[in-house]
PDB file of C-alpha atoms in Angstrom:
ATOM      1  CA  UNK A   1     210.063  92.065 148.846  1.00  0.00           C
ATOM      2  CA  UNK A   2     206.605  91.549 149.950  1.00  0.00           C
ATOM      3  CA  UNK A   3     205.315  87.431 149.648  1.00  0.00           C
ATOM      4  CA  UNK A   4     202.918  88.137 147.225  1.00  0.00           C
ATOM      5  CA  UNK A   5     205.228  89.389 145.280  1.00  0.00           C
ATOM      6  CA  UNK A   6     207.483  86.366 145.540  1.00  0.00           C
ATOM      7  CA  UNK A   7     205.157  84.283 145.321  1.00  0.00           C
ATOM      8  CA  UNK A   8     204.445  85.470 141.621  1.00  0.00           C
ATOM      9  CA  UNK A   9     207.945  85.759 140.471  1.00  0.00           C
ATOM     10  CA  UNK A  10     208.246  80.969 141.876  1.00  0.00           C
ATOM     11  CA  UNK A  11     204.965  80.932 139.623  1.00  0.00           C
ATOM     12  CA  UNK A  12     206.518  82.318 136.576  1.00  0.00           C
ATOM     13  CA  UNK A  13     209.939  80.147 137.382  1.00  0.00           C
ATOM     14  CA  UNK A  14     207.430  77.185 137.841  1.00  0.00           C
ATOM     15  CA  UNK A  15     205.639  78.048 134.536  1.00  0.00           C
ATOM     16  CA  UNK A  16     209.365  78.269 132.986  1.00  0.00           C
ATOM     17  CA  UNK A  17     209.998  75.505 134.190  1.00  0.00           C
ATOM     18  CA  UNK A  18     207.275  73.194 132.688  1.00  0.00           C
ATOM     19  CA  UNK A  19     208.022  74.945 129.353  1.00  0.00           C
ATOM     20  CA  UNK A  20     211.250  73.658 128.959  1.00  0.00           C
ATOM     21  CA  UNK A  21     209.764  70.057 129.783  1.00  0.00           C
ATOM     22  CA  UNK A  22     206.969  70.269 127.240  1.00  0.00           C
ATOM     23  CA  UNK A  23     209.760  71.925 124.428  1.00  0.00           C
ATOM     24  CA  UNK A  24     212.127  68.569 125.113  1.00  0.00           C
ATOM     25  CA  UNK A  25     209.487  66.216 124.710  1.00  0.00           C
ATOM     26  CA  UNK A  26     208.533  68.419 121.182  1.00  0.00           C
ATOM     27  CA  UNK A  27     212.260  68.363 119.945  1.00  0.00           C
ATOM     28  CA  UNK A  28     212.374  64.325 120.415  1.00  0.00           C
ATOM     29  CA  UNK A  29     208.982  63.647 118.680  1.00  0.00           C
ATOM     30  CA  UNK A  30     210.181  66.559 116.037  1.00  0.00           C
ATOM     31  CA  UNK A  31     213.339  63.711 116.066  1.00  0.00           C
ATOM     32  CA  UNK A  32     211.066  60.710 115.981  1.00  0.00           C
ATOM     33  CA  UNK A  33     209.006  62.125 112.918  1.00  0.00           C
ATOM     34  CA  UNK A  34     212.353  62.774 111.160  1.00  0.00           C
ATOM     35  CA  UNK A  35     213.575  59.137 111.874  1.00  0.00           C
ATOM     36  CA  UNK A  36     209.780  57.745 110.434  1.00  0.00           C
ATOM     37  CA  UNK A  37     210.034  59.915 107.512  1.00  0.00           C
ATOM     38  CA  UNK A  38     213.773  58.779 106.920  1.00  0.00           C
ATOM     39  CA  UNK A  39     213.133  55.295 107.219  1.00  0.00           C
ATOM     40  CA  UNK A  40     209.753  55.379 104.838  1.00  0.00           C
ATOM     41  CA  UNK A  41     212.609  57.637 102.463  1.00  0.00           C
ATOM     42  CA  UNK A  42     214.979  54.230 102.753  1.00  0.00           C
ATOM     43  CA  UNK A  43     211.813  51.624 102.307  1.00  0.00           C
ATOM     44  CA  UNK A  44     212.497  50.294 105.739  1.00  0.00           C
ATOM     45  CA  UNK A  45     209.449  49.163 107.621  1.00  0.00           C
ATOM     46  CA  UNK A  46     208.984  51.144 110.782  1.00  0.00           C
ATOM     47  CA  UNK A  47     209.345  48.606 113.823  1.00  0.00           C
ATOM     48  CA  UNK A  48     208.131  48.999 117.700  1.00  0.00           C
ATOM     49  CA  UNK A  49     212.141  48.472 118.320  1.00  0.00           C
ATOM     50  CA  UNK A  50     213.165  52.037 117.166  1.00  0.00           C
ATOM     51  CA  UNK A  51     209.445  53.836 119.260  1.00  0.00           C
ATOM     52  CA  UNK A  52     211.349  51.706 122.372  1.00  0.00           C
ATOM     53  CA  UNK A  53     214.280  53.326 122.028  1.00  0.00           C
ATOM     54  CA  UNK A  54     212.906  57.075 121.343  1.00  0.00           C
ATOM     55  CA  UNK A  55     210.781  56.171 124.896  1.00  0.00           C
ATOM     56  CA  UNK A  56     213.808  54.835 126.605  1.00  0.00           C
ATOM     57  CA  UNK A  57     215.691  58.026 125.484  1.00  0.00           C
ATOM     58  CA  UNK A  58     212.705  60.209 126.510  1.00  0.00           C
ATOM     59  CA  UNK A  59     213.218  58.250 130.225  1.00  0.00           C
ATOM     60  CA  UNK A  60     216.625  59.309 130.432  1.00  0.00           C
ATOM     61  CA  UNK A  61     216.594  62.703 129.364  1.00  0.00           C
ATOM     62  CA  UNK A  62     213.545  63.546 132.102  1.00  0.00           C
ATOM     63  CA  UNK A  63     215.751  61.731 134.255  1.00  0.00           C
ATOM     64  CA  UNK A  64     218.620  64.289 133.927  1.00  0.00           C
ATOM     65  CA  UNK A  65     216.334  66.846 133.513  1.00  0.00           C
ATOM     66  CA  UNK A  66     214.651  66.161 136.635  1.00  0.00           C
ATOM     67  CA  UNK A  67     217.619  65.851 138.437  1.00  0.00           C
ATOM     68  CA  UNK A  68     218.841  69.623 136.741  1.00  0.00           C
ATOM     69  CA  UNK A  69     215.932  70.510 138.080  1.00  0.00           C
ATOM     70  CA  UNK A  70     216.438  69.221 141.762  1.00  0.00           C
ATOM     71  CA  UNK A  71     219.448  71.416 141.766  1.00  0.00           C
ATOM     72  CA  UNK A  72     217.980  74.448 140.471  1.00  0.00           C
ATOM     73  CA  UNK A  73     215.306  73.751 143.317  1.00  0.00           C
ATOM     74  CA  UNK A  74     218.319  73.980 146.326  1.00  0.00           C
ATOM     75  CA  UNK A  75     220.214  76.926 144.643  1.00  0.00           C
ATOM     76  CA  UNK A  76     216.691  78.728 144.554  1.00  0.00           C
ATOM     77  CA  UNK A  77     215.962  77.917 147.723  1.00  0.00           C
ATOM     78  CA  UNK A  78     219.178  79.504 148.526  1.00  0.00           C
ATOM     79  CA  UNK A  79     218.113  82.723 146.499  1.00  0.00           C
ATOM     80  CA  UNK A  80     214.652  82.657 148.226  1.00  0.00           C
ATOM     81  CA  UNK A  81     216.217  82.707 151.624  1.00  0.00           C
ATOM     82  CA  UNK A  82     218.511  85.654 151.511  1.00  0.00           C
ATOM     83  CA  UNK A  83     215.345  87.612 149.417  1.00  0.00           C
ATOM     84  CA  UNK A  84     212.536  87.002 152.428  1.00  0.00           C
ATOM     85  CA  UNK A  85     215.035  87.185 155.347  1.00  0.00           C
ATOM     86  CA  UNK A  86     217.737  88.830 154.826  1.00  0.00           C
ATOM     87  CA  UNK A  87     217.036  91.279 151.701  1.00  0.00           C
ATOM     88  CA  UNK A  88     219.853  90.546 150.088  1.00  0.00           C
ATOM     89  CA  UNK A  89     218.033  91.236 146.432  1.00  0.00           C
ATOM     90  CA  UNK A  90     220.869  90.881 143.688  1.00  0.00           C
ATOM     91  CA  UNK A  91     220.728  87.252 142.648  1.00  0.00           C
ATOM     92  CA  UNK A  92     217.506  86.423 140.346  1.00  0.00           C
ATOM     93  CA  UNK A  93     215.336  83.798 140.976  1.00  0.00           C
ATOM     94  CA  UNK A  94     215.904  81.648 137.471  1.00  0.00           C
ATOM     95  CA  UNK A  95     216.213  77.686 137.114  1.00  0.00           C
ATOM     96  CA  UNK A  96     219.449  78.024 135.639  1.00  0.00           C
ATOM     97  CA  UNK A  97     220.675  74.050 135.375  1.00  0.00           C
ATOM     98  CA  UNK A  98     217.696  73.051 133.739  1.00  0.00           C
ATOM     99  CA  UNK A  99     217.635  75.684 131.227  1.00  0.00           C
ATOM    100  CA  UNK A 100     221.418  74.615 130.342  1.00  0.00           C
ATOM    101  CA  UNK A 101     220.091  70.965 130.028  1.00  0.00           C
ATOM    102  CA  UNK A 102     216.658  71.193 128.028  1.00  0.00           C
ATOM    103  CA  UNK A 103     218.934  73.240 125.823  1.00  0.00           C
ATOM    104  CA  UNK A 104     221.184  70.241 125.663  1.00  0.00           C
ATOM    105  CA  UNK A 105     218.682  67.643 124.685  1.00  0.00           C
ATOM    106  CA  UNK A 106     217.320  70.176 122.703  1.00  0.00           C
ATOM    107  CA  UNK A 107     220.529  70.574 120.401  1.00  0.00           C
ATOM    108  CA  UNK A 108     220.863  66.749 120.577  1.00  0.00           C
ATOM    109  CA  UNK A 109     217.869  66.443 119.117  1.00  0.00           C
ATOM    110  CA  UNK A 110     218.507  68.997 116.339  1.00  0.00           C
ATOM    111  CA  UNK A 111     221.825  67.258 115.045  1.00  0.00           C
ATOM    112  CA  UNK A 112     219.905  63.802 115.355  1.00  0.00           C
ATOM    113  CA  UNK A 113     217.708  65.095 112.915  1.00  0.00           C
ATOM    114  CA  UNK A 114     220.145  66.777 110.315  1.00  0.00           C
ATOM    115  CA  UNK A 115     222.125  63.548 110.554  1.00  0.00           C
ATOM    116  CA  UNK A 116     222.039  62.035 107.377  1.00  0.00           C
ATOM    117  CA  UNK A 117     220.430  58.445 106.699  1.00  0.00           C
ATOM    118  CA  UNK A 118     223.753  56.796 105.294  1.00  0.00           C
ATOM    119  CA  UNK A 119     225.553  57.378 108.254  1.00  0.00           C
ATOM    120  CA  UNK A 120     222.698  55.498 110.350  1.00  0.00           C
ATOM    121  CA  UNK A 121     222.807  53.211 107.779  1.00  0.00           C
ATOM    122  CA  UNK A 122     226.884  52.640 108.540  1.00  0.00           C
ATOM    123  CA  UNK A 123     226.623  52.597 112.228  1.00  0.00           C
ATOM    124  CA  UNK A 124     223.645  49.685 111.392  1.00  0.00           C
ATOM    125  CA  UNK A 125     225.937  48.244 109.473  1.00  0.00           C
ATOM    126  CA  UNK A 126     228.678  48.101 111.724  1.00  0.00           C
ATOM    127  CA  UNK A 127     226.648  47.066 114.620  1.00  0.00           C
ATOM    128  CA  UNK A 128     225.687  44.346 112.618  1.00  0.00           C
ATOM    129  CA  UNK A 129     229.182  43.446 111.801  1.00  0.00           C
ATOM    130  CA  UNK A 130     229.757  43.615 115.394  1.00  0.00           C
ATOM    131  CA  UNK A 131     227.542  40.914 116.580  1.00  0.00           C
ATOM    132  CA  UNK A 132     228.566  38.981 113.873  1.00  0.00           C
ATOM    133  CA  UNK A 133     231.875  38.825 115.174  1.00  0.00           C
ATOM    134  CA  UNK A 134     230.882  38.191 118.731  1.00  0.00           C
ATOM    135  CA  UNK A 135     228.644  35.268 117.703  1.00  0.00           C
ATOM    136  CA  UNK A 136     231.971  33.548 115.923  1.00  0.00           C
ATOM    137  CA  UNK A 137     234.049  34.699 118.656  1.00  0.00           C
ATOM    138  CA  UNK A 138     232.014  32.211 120.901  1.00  0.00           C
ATOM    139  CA  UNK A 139     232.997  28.773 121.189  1.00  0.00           C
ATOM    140  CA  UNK A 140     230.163  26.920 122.556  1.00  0.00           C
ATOM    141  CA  UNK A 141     228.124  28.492 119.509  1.00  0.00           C
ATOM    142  CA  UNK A 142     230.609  27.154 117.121  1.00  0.00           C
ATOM    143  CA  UNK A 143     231.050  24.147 118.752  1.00  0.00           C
ATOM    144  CA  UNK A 144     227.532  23.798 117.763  1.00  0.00           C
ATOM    145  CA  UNK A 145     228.105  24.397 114.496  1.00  0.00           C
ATOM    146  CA  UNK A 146     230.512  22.256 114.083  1.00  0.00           C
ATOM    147  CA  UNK A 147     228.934  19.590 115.352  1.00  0.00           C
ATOM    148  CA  UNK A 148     225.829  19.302 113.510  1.00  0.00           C
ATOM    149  CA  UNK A 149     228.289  19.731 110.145  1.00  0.00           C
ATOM    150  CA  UNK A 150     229.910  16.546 110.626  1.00  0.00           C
ATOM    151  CA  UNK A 151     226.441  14.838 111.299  1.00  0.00           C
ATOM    152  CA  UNK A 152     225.584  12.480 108.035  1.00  0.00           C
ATOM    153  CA  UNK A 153     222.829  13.137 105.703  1.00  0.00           C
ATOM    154  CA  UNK A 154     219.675  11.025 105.637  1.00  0.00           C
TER     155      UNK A 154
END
């Protein structure tokens, strides 16, 4: 295989590639549109809390995306290597890790958004419930509490 040649075929996987980046980021806004639209459905008002978390999630997925990526990177490097020099020509030159994670986040994404709104709704509710028992379970807090009961009225 001639370098030109190659050198087309790491453009396309490039191209690829930055495709399956731009198609993650659409499936989590596609998610974070759902989650507005749900939330207007249930008359809650729409907080900068819930865009943190959609950017912290963004974060992490590029994070393991990036790092699917690194990997495809070395086992193409591989695949270039016995192409060029040793024209061994079976194995395709595909970023096969990422494409298995973008798919992933992808399907992630899709169930996020078919979730229904009473089952957020629970797991808010039992969240709730949750710090509610870890602020009684602490004694200096109810300490506290107790303290400025017994205090007399003015």
């Amino acid at each position: 295989m001639e370098f030109n040649e190659f050198f087309e075929r790491f453009l396309w996987v490039v191209i690829l590639i930055c495709g399956e980046y731009i198609l993650v980021l659409f499936s989590v806004l596609a998610d974070l549109i759902s989650g507005v639209r749900k939330a207007k459905q249930r008359g809650e008002a729409r907080r900068s809390t819930a865009l943190r978390r959609t950017v912290d999630k963004v974060s992490r997925y590029y994070v393991a995306l990036f790092a699917l990526t690194i990997i495809d990177m070395m086992q193409m490097s591989a695949i270039s290597y016995l192409r060029l020099l040793e024209g061994f020509d079976s194995f395709p030159l595909f970023p096969l890790f990422t494409l298995l994670g973008s798919l992933g986040i992808a399907l992630i994404e899709v169930k996020s958004i078919y979730e229904k709104a009473e089952e957020k709704e629970q797991r808010d509710y039992r969240d709730a419930a949750s710090l509610l028992k870890s602020i009684l379970s602490n004694k200096y807090l109810m300490d506290m509490i107790n303290t400025n009961d017994k205090k007399p009225d003015r």
